[in-house]
Structure formats: structure tokens, C-alpha cells
Amino acid sequence: MSMSSRTRPGYCRQDVNKTTWEVPEQYRELKQVGTGAYGTVCSAVDFRTGTKVAIKKLHRPFQSELFAKRAYRELRLLKHMKHENVIGLVYVFTADLSLDRFHDFYLVMPFMGTDLGKLMKLQNLSEDKVQFLVYQMLKGLKDLKPGNLAVNQECELKILDFGLARQADSEMTGYVVTRWYRAPEVILSWMHYTQTVDIWSVGCIMAEMLSGKPLFKGNDHLDQLTEIMKITGTPTQDFITKLQSQDAKNYVKSLPKVQKKDLQELFSKVKPQAVTVIECMLLLDPESRVMAAEALALPYFSEFREPEEETEAHPYDHSVDNSDLSLEQWKRHTFTEILSFQPQVVESRETAL
């Protein structure tokens, strides 16, 4: 029997929806919970710890240089993320014993149960839940749309797919088009992006959680912009001057003048403090929009605040991600990252005393 057909010691094979998964024996009860263009996710139970995990198997990660680069980047970003509101990596493994036989690898992450998009369809969220969820979004702020926000039964939220969201829009499964949550400057490529493109997304999601329906439901890019301006009002001359393209300036000038809506009236049943948060986030001018740190300091979040816990992420080194490497080089880098992975040891509180 050749080595390639034999399973690695300590691993077992399981068939999930006509696909063979080769996983360490500690992972049992695999059930498919999602699939997209780049991979399939199963829930599983880790029998050593008794915890439920999500395991992602990438679809043929080394079929091309582009796929290999994407797979490497996803692994690196997940290894890098150590924030309680961003999905990080519990473990990574491959059943392939050597680089020349390396074809597949698996990413193990915490299992969350649902995403915010599904949760909003299932129930009207109470205001205190909205408050807690938005607080967590701001703490772990990255590319946001409701399908990217995983939630568990304790209403704890983690951001999924950090850093891959802007490329993976075509892969949206299970939730509406992300255009509804996109900042106006992204829709029309008006100006350089800043962190506040994500603040706009939080504002849209928060408004939807409080009202039960999406705030800006555009049918296409220009319709989206029209919907936005019905609420924000048409831009001021100062703002038009900042636009980088002459086409954008001409287009915005051609729009019929609309007055800004009073959000306190629009959300009359919602606490005024909550509406203030939305107002700071949904400003057309990205430079005027509130930053995550400033938003966290607003009175609306004061009961949750533990500023010492609001950690800034360490800078992420993009140097290898941005290089043009051959398929074999990406493969070697990925294999090295898997071998060097150190699982975090989480001590239980009792034993740490």
C-alpha cells in the first residue's frame, strides 16, 4: 500500500457530503454547516476538551497561484488575530506528511452557532442586545456585513473572514448583497478609504437591528446612493470639493437637492442615545464620521466599557502577502506556517489561582 493512500497516524477519514475529510481523531461528529466558493465548513466536537469547533476545509487551495496566495493569506490573518471579538485560529492541521504530498489543510475556529443576518431574521433584537452587539463590533472593527458577524447563545459576537471580505463579495452566501452596508465612498470610489468605511457599515447594521429592516435597500449602485441621500441629504459644496474625480463631482452636483432627515424622528421609538450613535456613523463625509475609539466613548456604551480591554491590534506584516511568488513557493510558505502554529493554552480560572 503506497503512503499516499494511507491515513496519517492519529488521523481518521470521514466522508462529509461526498468529500473526504482527514482529521485528527479528537475531532468527531462532523456535520456540514456551510459552503462557499473557497471552502466548506463543518461543525465538530473536540473530544479532548468537549468543546464544539468549526473546521474549514479549503477547496483545492493549490489549484492556482491566486488560490494558493489567498489560502496563505487567510491562514496568516487568522494566526495573527488575537482579539476576543474577531474569529481567530484554534488549530490548523494537514494530514499530508511532507511538502511534496501537501494538497489540503484545515482551519479550526471557535464554533459560534449563527450569524447576525440569520439572527435578525429570526427575532427582533432587544435594545440592550443591540447595544452589546454594536459595542463588540466597534471593539473588533473590521470589514463588516451581517453575514460576517458570528453570534453565539450568550450574544457574544465575533467578526469572521477578517481582511478577506473586500475580495470575497461574490461569495456572499446566506445574506443579501453587501451593497446595502457599503459606505458611499466605496460605492462610487470617490476618495481614499479610511477606517470609517467600516463605521458606516456598523451604522447600517445597527439601524437594521433597531428597526427590523435594512436602512438603505438600493437595487444598484446609483439607486443605493439615492437611498442614502434621502436620509443624509445631498452633499454640501465643501464635500463635493473633496471628491477626487471630476465625474463624481458632476454626478453629485446633478442630483436634486434633498434635506437631511431627522433620525430622532425616523427612530422615534428608540433611545435618543442610540440614535446619536447612528447619526455620528452615517455621515456622508468620511472625515466627519466618528472613529471606533470615539464611538466607544459615547454615553450609549458606558455600561459595558472596560477601556483597558479595548486592545489595538498589533500591526500585521503584509510583505509576503503582497509578493508575486510561484505556486510552489506559496505552498512551502503555507506548509511552514502550519508547522509553526502554536495553539494558545487557555488555563481554566480555577487552576490559575
mmCIF file of C-alpha atoms in Angstrom:
data_model
loop_
_atom_site.group_PDB
_atom_site.id
_atom_site.type_symbol
_atom_site.label_atom_id
_atom_site.label_comp_id
_atom_site.label_asym_id
_atom_site.label_seq_id
_atom_site.Cartn_x
_atom_site.Cartn_y
_atom_site.Cartn_z
ATOM 1 C CA MET A 1 0.000 0.000 0.000
ATOM 2 C CA SER A 2 1.544 3.319 -1.031
ATOM 3 C CA MET A 3 1.975 6.011 1.599
ATOM 4 C CA SER A 4 -0.353 8.403 -0.282
ATOM 5 C CA SER A 5 -3.374 6.149 0.248
ATOM 6 C CA ARG A 6 -2.649 5.614 3.920
ATOM 7 C CA THR A 7 -4.014 7.971 6.551
ATOM 8 C CA ARG A 8 -1.557 9.768 8.790
ATOM 9 C CA PRO A 9 -1.171 8.132 12.244
ATOM 10 C CA GLY A 10 -3.578 9.687 14.739
ATOM 11 C CA TYR A 11 -5.910 10.813 11.921
ATOM 12 C CA CYS A 12 -9.106 9.291 10.605
ATOM 13 C CA ARG A 13 -11.088 9.670 7.403
ATOM 14 C CA GLN A 14 -14.676 10.840 7.410
ATOM 15 C CA ASP A 15 -16.927 11.383 4.404
ATOM 16 C CA VAL A 16 -18.966 14.566 4.562
ATOM 17 C CA ASN A 17 -21.317 15.220 1.617
ATOM 18 C CA LYS A 18 -19.240 13.121 -0.800
ATOM 19 C CA THR A 19 -15.988 14.808 0.262
ATOM 20 C CA THR A 20 -13.271 13.023 2.215
ATOM 21 C CA TRP A 21 -12.097 14.826 5.326
ATOM 22 C CA GLU A 22 -8.908 13.619 7.052
ATOM 23 C CA VAL A 23 -8.869 14.960 10.579
ATOM 24 C CA PRO A 24 -7.141 14.203 13.890
ATOM 25 C CA GLU A 25 -9.043 11.554 15.860
ATOM 26 C CA GLN A 26 -10.014 14.065 18.573
ATOM 27 C CA TYR A 27 -12.485 15.704 16.127
ATOM 28 C CA ARG A 28 -15.720 13.756 15.818
ATOM 29 C CA GLU A 29 -19.363 14.229 14.769
ATOM 30 C CA LEU A 30 -18.509 16.297 11.681
ATOM 31 C CA LYS A 31 -21.572 17.997 10.160
ATOM 32 C CA GLN A 32 -21.501 20.394 7.233
ATOM 33 C CA VAL A 33 -22.780 23.829 8.265
ATOM 34 C CA GLY A 34 -21.802 25.983 5.308
ATOM 35 C CA THR A 35 -20.142 26.067 1.923
ATOM 36 C CA GLY A 36 -18.886 28.853 -0.309
ATOM 37 C CA ALA A 37 -16.708 29.398 -3.355
ATOM 38 C CA TYR A 38 -13.471 28.770 -1.450
ATOM 39 C CA GLY A 39 -14.259 26.149 1.141
ATOM 40 C CA THR A 40 -16.636 24.068 3.232
ATOM 41 C CA VAL A 41 -17.194 24.434 6.973
ATOM 42 C CA CYS A 42 -18.190 21.596 9.334
ATOM 43 C CA SER A 43 -19.069 21.751 12.979
ATOM 44 C CA ALA A 44 -17.286 19.114 15.081
ATOM 45 C CA VAL A 45 -16.761 18.163 18.698
ATOM 46 C CA ASP A 46 -13.227 18.165 20.102
ATOM 47 C CA PHE A 47 -13.382 15.124 22.349
ATOM 48 C CA ARG A 48 -10.296 16.120 24.335
ATOM 49 C CA THR A 49 -11.890 19.336 25.561
ATOM 50 C CA GLY A 50 -15.594 18.663 24.967
ATOM 51 C CA THR A 51 -15.906 21.948 23.035
ATOM 52 C CA LYS A 52 -17.626 22.478 19.707
ATOM 53 C CA VAL A 53 -15.463 23.857 16.901
ATOM 54 C CA ALA A 54 -15.853 24.897 13.278
ATOM 55 C CA ILE A 55 -13.422 23.272 10.822
ATOM 56 C CA LYS A 56 -12.920 24.827 7.397
ATOM 57 C CA LYS A 57 -11.520 22.802 4.503
ATOM 58 C CA LEU A 58 -10.421 24.984 1.608
ATOM 59 C CA HIS A 59 -11.442 23.803 -1.881
ATOM 60 C CA ARG A 60 -8.233 22.805 -3.697
ATOM 61 C CA PRO A 61 -6.129 25.595 -2.176
ATOM 62 C CA PHE A 62 -3.218 24.929 -4.528
ATOM 63 C CA GLN A 63 -5.062 24.782 -7.851
ATOM 64 C CA SER A 64 -3.524 28.094 -8.963
ATOM 65 C CA GLU A 65 -1.167 30.829 -7.751
ATOM 66 C CA LEU A 66 -4.171 33.035 -6.916
ATOM 67 C CA PHE A 67 -5.839 30.330 -4.795
ATOM 68 C CA ALA A 68 -2.546 29.499 -3.097
ATOM 69 C CA LYS A 69 -1.895 33.157 -2.246
ATOM 70 C CA ARG A 70 -5.439 33.534 -0.881
ATOM 71 C CA ALA A 71 -5.111 30.371 1.229
ATOM 72 C CA TYR A 72 -1.769 31.539 2.641
ATOM 73 C CA ARG A 73 -3.199 34.962 3.444
ATOM 74 C CA GLU A 74 -6.262 33.547 5.195
ATOM 75 C CA LEU A 75 -4.053 31.325 7.346
ATOM 76 C CA ARG A 76 -1.674 34.176 8.215
ATOM 77 C CA LEU A 77 -4.501 36.580 9.115
ATOM 78 C CA LEU A 78 -6.265 34.017 11.288
ATOM 79 C CA LYS A 79 -2.981 33.213 13.065
ATOM 80 C CA HIS A 80 -2.437 36.928 13.617
ATOM 81 C CA MET A 81 -5.854 37.732 15.095
ATOM 82 C CA LYS A 82 -5.860 37.642 18.868
ATOM 83 C CA HIS A 83 -8.900 39.712 19.743
ATOM 84 C CA GLU A 84 -11.928 38.467 21.623
ATOM 85 C CA ASN A 85 -14.278 39.951 19.023
ATOM 86 C CA VAL A 86 -12.546 38.578 15.952
ATOM 87 C CA ILE A 87 -12.546 34.912 14.973
ATOM 88 C CA GLY A 88 -9.032 33.585 15.441
ATOM 89 C CA LEU A 89 -7.442 30.203 14.925
ATOM 90 C CA VAL A 90 -7.782 27.400 17.476
ATOM 91 C CA TYR A 91 -5.687 24.963 15.447
ATOM 92 C CA VAL A 92 -4.522 24.255 11.899
ATOM 93 C CA PHE A 93 -3.561 20.831 10.533
ATOM 94 C CA THR A 94 -2.869 18.792 7.431
ATOM 95 C CA ALA A 95 -2.962 15.027 7.018
ATOM 96 C CA ASP A 96 -0.219 15.295 4.382
ATOM 97 C CA LEU A 97 3.096 14.177 5.808
ATOM 98 C CA SER A 98 5.517 16.079 3.607
ATOM 99 C CA LEU A 99 5.700 19.138 1.376
ATOM 100 C CA ASP A 100 5.706 17.114 -1.862
ATOM 101 C CA ARG A 101 2.428 15.435 -0.810
ATOM 102 C CA PHE A 102 0.866 18.634 0.580
ATOM 103 C CA HIS A 103 -2.560 19.206 -1.039
ATOM 104 C CA ASP A 104 -5.040 20.132 1.676
ATOM 105 C CA PHE A 105 -5.170 21.807 5.054
ATOM 106 C CA TYR A 106 -7.866 22.553 7.597
ATOM 107 C CA LEU A 107 -8.508 25.612 9.786
ATOM 108 C CA VAL A 108 -10.103 25.086 13.208
ATOM 109 C CA MET A 109 -12.008 28.039 14.718
ATOM 110 C CA PRO A 110 -14.428 28.558 17.599
ATOM 111 C CA PHE A 111 -17.956 27.439 16.721
ATOM 112 C CA MET A 112 -20.387 30.325 17.136
ATOM 113 C CA GLY A 113 -23.779 28.928 16.152
ATOM 114 C CA THR A 114 -25.270 31.617 13.926
ATOM 115 C CA ASP A 115 -24.558 34.876 12.187
ATOM 116 C CA LEU A 116 -26.177 38.231 12.759
ATOM 117 C CA GLY A 117 -28.013 38.171 9.432
ATOM 118 C CA LYS A 118 -29.804 34.949 10.383
ATOM 119 C CA LEU A 119 -30.377 36.176 13.935
ATOM 120 C CA MET A 120 -32.096 39.359 12.713
ATOM 121 C CA LYS A 121 -34.434 37.283 10.536
ATOM 122 C CA LEU A 122 -35.315 35.018 13.460
ATOM 123 C CA GLN A 123 -36.031 37.572 16.153
ATOM 124 C CA ASN A 124 -36.443 41.231 16.940
ATOM 125 C CA LEU A 125 -33.390 42.115 18.974
ATOM 126 C CA SER A 126 -33.977 43.933 22.249
ATOM 127 C CA GLU A 127 -32.289 47.325 22.633
ATOM 128 C CA ASP A 128 -29.868 46.050 25.256
ATOM 129 C CA LYS A 129 -28.813 43.222 22.907
ATOM 130 C CA VAL A 130 -28.269 45.743 20.113
ATOM 131 C CA GLN A 131 -26.202 47.855 22.489
ATOM 132 C CA PHE A 132 -23.990 44.908 23.459
ATOM 133 C CA LEU A 133 -23.587 43.698 19.849
ATOM 134 C CA VAL A 134 -22.673 47.130 18.462
ATOM 135 C CA TYR A 135 -20.211 47.635 21.336
ATOM 136 C CA GLN A 136 -18.492 44.371 20.371
ATOM 137 C CA MET A 137 -18.467 45.290 16.663
ATOM 138 C CA LEU A 138 -16.698 48.545 17.426
ATOM 139 C CA LYS A 139 -14.153 46.748 19.606
ATOM 140 C CA GLY A 140 -13.246 44.296 16.873
ATOM 141 C CA LEU A 141 -13.880 46.573 13.949
ATOM 142 C CA LYS A 142 -13.010 45.209 10.523
ATOM 143 C CA ASP A 143 -14.861 44.593 7.221
ATOM 144 C CA LEU A 144 -18.465 44.262 8.215
ATOM 145 C CA LYS A 145 -21.730 42.913 6.873
ATOM 146 C CA PRO A 146 -24.232 40.943 8.967
ATOM 147 C CA GLY A 147 -23.234 37.591 7.441
ATOM 148 C CA ASN A 148 -19.659 38.216 8.594
ATOM 149 C CA LEU A 149 -20.666 38.630 12.227
ATOM 150 C CA ALA A 150 -20.918 35.369 14.142
ATOM 151 C CA VAL A 151 -23.010 35.277 17.318
ATOM 152 C CA ASN A 152 -23.383 32.595 19.986
ATOM 153 C CA GLN A 153 -26.160 31.970 22.511
ATOM 154 C CA GLU A 154 -24.608 34.349 25.046
ATOM 155 C CA CYS A 155 -24.926 37.137 22.449
ATOM 156 C CA GLU A 156 -21.140 37.196 22.123
ATOM 157 C CA LEU A 157 -20.081 38.407 18.727
ATOM 158 C CA LYS A 158 -17.005 37.682 16.638
ATOM 159 C CA ILE A 159 -16.060 39.033 13.232
ATOM 160 C CA LEU A 160 -15.466 36.331 10.614
ATOM 161 C CA ASP A 161 -13.395 36.479 7.454
ATOM 162 C CA PHE A 162 -11.444 39.470 8.666
ATOM 163 C CA GLY A 163 -9.487 41.049 5.841
ATOM 164 C CA LEU A 164 -10.907 38.804 3.142
ATOM 165 C CA ALA A 165 -14.294 40.468 2.927
ATOM 166 C CA ARG A 166 -13.431 43.046 0.300
ATOM 167 C CA GLN A 167 -12.307 40.349 -2.128
ATOM 168 C CA ALA A 168 -14.934 37.779 -1.298
ATOM 169 C CA ASP A 169 -18.083 39.784 -2.056
ATOM 170 C CA SER A 170 -19.056 37.475 -4.897
ATOM 171 C CA GLU A 171 -19.035 34.624 -2.396
ATOM 172 C CA MET A 172 -21.812 36.057 -0.225
ATOM 173 C CA THR A 173 -23.965 33.179 0.851
ATOM 174 C CA GLY A 174 -26.959 33.334 3.144
ATOM 175 C CA TYR A 175 -27.402 37.095 3.203
ATOM 176 C CA VAL A 176 -28.352 39.993 0.975
ATOM 177 C CA VAL A 177 -25.991 41.887 -1.264
ATOM 178 C CA THR A 178 -23.335 43.707 0.696
ATOM 179 C CA ARG A 179 -24.015 46.904 -1.251
ATOM 180 C CA TRP A 180 -26.629 47.775 1.375
ATOM 181 C CA TYR A 181 -23.903 48.099 4.018
ATOM 182 C CA ARG A 182 -21.277 49.828 1.882
ATOM 183 C CA ALA A 183 -20.084 53.340 2.535
ATOM 184 C CA PRO A 184 -20.922 55.834 -0.242
ATOM 185 C CA GLU A 185 -17.221 56.453 -0.965
ATOM 186 C CA VAL A 186 -16.788 52.712 -1.630
ATOM 187 C CA ILE A 187 -19.858 52.503 -3.890
ATOM 188 C CA LEU A 188 -18.545 55.219 -6.198
ATOM 189 C CA SER A 189 -14.795 55.007 -5.479
ATOM 190 C CA TRP A 190 -14.940 58.679 -4.517
ATOM 191 C CA MET A 191 -11.868 59.032 -2.340
ATOM 192 C CA HIS A 192 -9.274 57.127 -0.343
ATOM 193 C CA TYR A 193 -10.772 54.746 2.171
ATOM 194 C CA THR A 194 -10.165 55.210 5.845
ATOM 195 C CA GLN A 195 -11.207 53.068 8.793
ATOM 196 C CA THR A 196 -14.537 54.897 8.739
ATOM 197 C CA VAL A 197 -15.828 52.826 5.780
ATOM 198 C CA ASP A 198 -16.394 50.150 8.415
ATOM 199 C CA ILE A 199 -18.049 52.623 10.778
ATOM 200 C CA TRP A 200 -20.630 53.278 8.049
ATOM 201 C CA SER A 201 -21.325 49.518 7.893
ATOM 202 C CA VAL A 202 -21.806 49.387 11.681
ATOM 203 C CA GLY A 203 -24.267 52.290 11.436
ATOM 204 C CA CYS A 204 -26.286 50.453 8.753
ATOM 205 C CA ILE A 205 -26.314 47.204 10.739
ATOM 206 C CA MET A 206 -27.241 48.976 13.993
ATOM 207 C CA ALA A 207 -30.124 50.812 12.276
ATOM 208 C CA GLU A 208 -31.356 47.497 10.853
ATOM 209 C CA MET A 209 -31.191 45.753 14.233
ATOM 210 C CA LEU A 210 -33.261 48.540 15.821
ATOM 211 C CA SER A 211 -35.851 48.897 13.053
ATOM 212 C CA GLY A 212 -36.044 45.288 11.845
ATOM 213 C CA LYS A 213 -35.333 46.198 8.214
ATOM 214 C CA PRO A 214 -32.342 47.355 6.136
ATOM 215 C CA LEU A 215 -31.980 51.136 6.108
ATOM 216 C CA PHE A 216 -30.696 51.580 2.538
ATOM 217 C CA LYS A 217 -32.059 48.964 0.131
ATOM 218 C CA GLY A 218 -30.670 50.083 -3.232
ATOM 219 C CA ASN A 219 -31.263 47.983 -6.358
ATOM 220 C CA ASP A 220 -27.958 49.035 -7.919
ATOM 221 C CA HIS A 221 -25.049 51.385 -7.178
ATOM 222 C CA LEU A 222 -26.740 54.636 -8.163
ATOM 223 C CA ASP A 223 -30.055 53.677 -6.593
ATOM 224 C CA GLN A 224 -28.111 52.835 -3.417
ATOM 225 C CA LEU A 225 -26.662 56.331 -3.380
ATOM 226 C CA THR A 226 -30.100 57.888 -3.916
ATOM 227 C CA GLU A 227 -31.458 55.860 -0.974
ATOM 228 C CA ILE A 228 -28.567 57.029 1.213
ATOM 229 C CA MET A 229 -29.064 60.681 0.317
ATOM 230 C CA LYS A 230 -32.789 60.534 1.124
ATOM 231 C CA ILE A 231 -31.575 60.266 4.731
ATOM 232 C CA THR A 232 -28.202 62.057 4.796
ATOM 233 C CA GLY A 233 -29.332 64.838 2.464
ATOM 234 C CA THR A 234 -27.357 65.840 -0.646
ATOM 235 C CA PRO A 235 -23.714 66.718 -0.025
ATOM 236 C CA THR A 236 -22.527 70.235 0.748
ATOM 237 C CA GLN A 237 -20.263 72.173 -1.620
ATOM 238 C CA ASP A 238 -17.381 71.617 0.843
ATOM 239 C CA PHE A 239 -17.797 67.886 0.498
ATOM 240 C CA ILE A 240 -18.079 68.000 -3.311
ATOM 241 C CA THR A 241 -14.753 69.863 -3.425
ATOM 242 C CA LYS A 242 -13.067 66.911 -1.654
ATOM 243 C CA LEU A 243 -14.159 64.376 -4.289
ATOM 244 C CA GLN A 244 -11.224 63.158 -6.313
ATOM 245 C CA SER A 245 -12.859 62.526 -9.683
ATOM 246 C CA GLN A 246 -14.479 65.179 -11.847
ATOM 247 C CA ASP A 247 -17.134 62.633 -12.894
ATOM 248 C CA ALA A 248 -18.137 62.116 -9.265
ATOM 249 C CA LYS A 249 -18.311 65.899 -8.720
ATOM 250 C CA ASN A 250 -20.500 66.369 -11.798
ATOM 251 C CA TYR A 251 -22.758 63.480 -10.825
ATOM 252 C CA VAL A 252 -23.295 64.710 -7.252
ATOM 253 C CA LYS A 253 -23.947 68.277 -8.463
ATOM 254 C CA SER A 254 -26.613 66.957 -10.864
ATOM 255 C CA LEU A 255 -28.655 65.346 -8.071
ATOM 256 C CA PRO A 256 -31.880 67.001 -6.914
ATOM 257 C CA LYS A 257 -31.356 68.790 -3.590
ATOM 258 C CA VAL A 258 -32.636 66.776 -0.623
ATOM 259 C CA GLN A 259 -32.758 67.910 3.015
ATOM 260 C CA LYS A 260 -31.152 65.791 5.735
ATOM 261 C CA LYS A 261 -33.729 63.695 7.631
ATOM 262 C CA ASP A 262 -34.026 63.949 11.379
ATOM 263 C CA LEU A 263 -33.021 60.476 12.574
ATOM 264 C CA GLN A 264 -34.585 61.094 16.007
ATOM 265 C CA GLU A 265 -37.946 61.300 14.185
ATOM 266 C CA LEU A 266 -37.173 58.320 11.975
ATOM 267 C CA PHE A 267 -36.282 56.203 15.041
ATOM 268 C CA SER A 268 -38.829 57.732 17.411
ATOM 269 C CA LYS A 269 -39.263 54.511 19.452
ATOM 270 C CA VAL A 270 -35.528 54.105 20.084
ATOM 271 C CA LYS A 271 -33.477 55.597 22.951
ATOM 272 C CA PRO A 272 -32.143 59.017 21.853
ATOM 273 C CA GLN A 273 -28.605 57.943 22.892
ATOM 274 C CA ALA A 274 -28.771 55.086 20.366
ATOM 275 C CA VAL A 275 -29.901 57.438 17.593
ATOM 276 C CA THR A 276 -26.988 59.756 18.418
ATOM 277 C CA VAL A 277 -24.606 56.842 17.745
ATOM 278 C CA ILE A 278 -26.209 56.174 14.340
ATOM 279 C CA GLU A 279 -26.083 59.891 13.485
ATOM 280 C CA CYS A 280 -22.320 60.030 14.163
ATOM 281 C CA MET A 281 -21.756 56.971 11.952
ATOM 282 C CA LEU A 282 -23.931 57.715 8.941
ATOM 283 C CA LEU A 283 -22.278 60.929 7.773
ATOM 284 C CA LEU A 284 -21.545 61.220 4.048
ATOM 285 C CA ASP A 285 -18.141 62.770 4.645
ATOM 286 C CA PRO A 286 -15.806 60.018 5.902
ATOM 287 C CA GLU A 287 -13.625 62.633 7.608
ATOM 288 C CA SER A 288 -16.545 63.768 9.786
ATOM 289 C CA ARG A 289 -17.628 60.225 10.689
ATOM 290 C CA VAL A 290 -16.862 59.033 14.199
ATOM 291 C CA MET A 291 -13.832 56.710 14.649
ATOM 292 C CA ALA A 292 -14.219 53.401 16.515
ATOM 293 C CA ALA A 293 -12.395 54.647 19.633
ATOM 294 C CA GLU A 294 -14.525 57.822 19.745
ATOM 295 C CA ALA A 295 -17.731 55.829 19.237
ATOM 296 C CA LEU A 296 -16.867 53.531 22.153
ATOM 297 C CA ALA A 297 -16.577 56.617 24.378
ATOM 298 C CA LEU A 298 -20.177 57.725 23.648
ATOM 299 C CA PRO A 299 -22.592 57.556 26.638
ATOM 300 C CA TYR A 300 -24.631 54.806 24.947
ATOM 301 C CA PHE A 301 -21.857 52.259 25.648
ATOM 302 C CA SER A 302 -20.796 53.451 29.110
ATOM 303 C CA GLU A 303 -22.229 50.443 30.989
ATOM 304 C CA PHE A 304 -20.085 47.968 29.018
ATOM 305 C CA ARG A 305 -16.886 49.927 28.869
ATOM 306 C CA GLU A 306 -13.695 48.445 30.148
ATOM 307 C CA PRO A 307 -11.260 50.620 28.203
ATOM 308 C CA GLU A 308 -8.250 48.549 29.279
ATOM 309 C CA GLU A 309 -9.817 45.622 27.368
ATOM 310 C CA GLU A 310 -10.170 47.607 24.137
ATOM 311 C CA THR A 311 -6.919 46.492 22.639
ATOM 312 C CA GLU A 312 -5.389 47.871 19.480
ATOM 313 C CA ALA A 313 -4.428 45.108 17.054
ATOM 314 C CA HIS A 314 -0.701 44.581 16.519
ATOM 315 C CA PRO A 315 0.362 45.677 13.055
ATOM 316 C CA TYR A 316 0.105 42.876 10.522
ATOM 317 C CA ASP A 317 3.074 42.255 8.247
ATOM 318 C CA HIS A 318 1.787 42.254 4.639
ATOM 319 C CA SER A 319 5.205 41.893 2.987
ATOM 320 C CA VAL A 320 4.879 38.239 1.915
ATOM 321 C CA ASP A 321 1.143 38.541 1.128
ATOM 322 C CA ASN A 322 1.861 41.193 -1.455
ATOM 323 C CA SER A 323 4.684 39.397 -3.240
ATOM 324 C CA ASP A 324 4.399 37.558 -6.545
ATOM 325 C CA LEU A 325 5.506 34.024 -5.812
ATOM 326 C CA SER A 326 5.223 30.754 -7.671
ATOM 327 C CA LEU A 327 2.671 28.135 -6.685
ATOM 328 C CA GLU A 328 5.427 26.015 -5.116
ATOM 329 C CA GLN A 329 6.686 28.969 -3.044
ATOM 330 C CA TRP A 330 3.185 29.741 -1.715
ATOM 331 C CA LYS A 331 2.821 26.065 -0.879
ATOM 332 C CA ARG A 332 6.120 25.989 1.011
ATOM 333 C CA HIS A 333 5.244 29.182 2.969
ATOM 334 C CA THR A 334 1.837 27.721 3.891
ATOM 335 C CA PHE A 335 3.343 24.401 4.999
ATOM 336 C CA THR A 336 5.858 26.289 7.191
ATOM 337 C CA GLU A 337 3.059 28.384 8.762
ATOM 338 C CA ILE A 338 1.129 25.187 9.612
ATOM 339 C CA LEU A 339 4.184 23.529 11.191
ATOM 340 C CA SER A 340 4.984 26.649 13.240
ATOM 341 C CA PHE A 341 1.457 27.100 14.633
ATOM 342 C CA GLN A 342 1.385 27.217 18.445
ATOM 343 C CA PRO A 343 -2.103 26.708 19.915
ATOM 344 C CA GLN A 344 -2.906 29.140 22.704
ATOM 345 C CA VAL A 345 -3.074 27.419 26.063
ATOM 346 C CA VAL A 346 -6.169 28.651 27.855
ATOM 347 C CA GLU A 347 -5.862 27.928 31.559
ATOM 348 C CA SER A 348 -9.071 27.474 33.462
ATOM 349 C CA ARG A 349 -9.656 30.117 36.131
ATOM 350 C CA GLU A 350 -9.646 27.588 38.946
ATOM 351 C CA THR A 351 -6.198 26.194 38.180
ATOM 352 C CA ALA A 352 -4.717 29.633 37.652
ATOM 353 C CA LEU A 353 -5.296 30.706 41.246
#
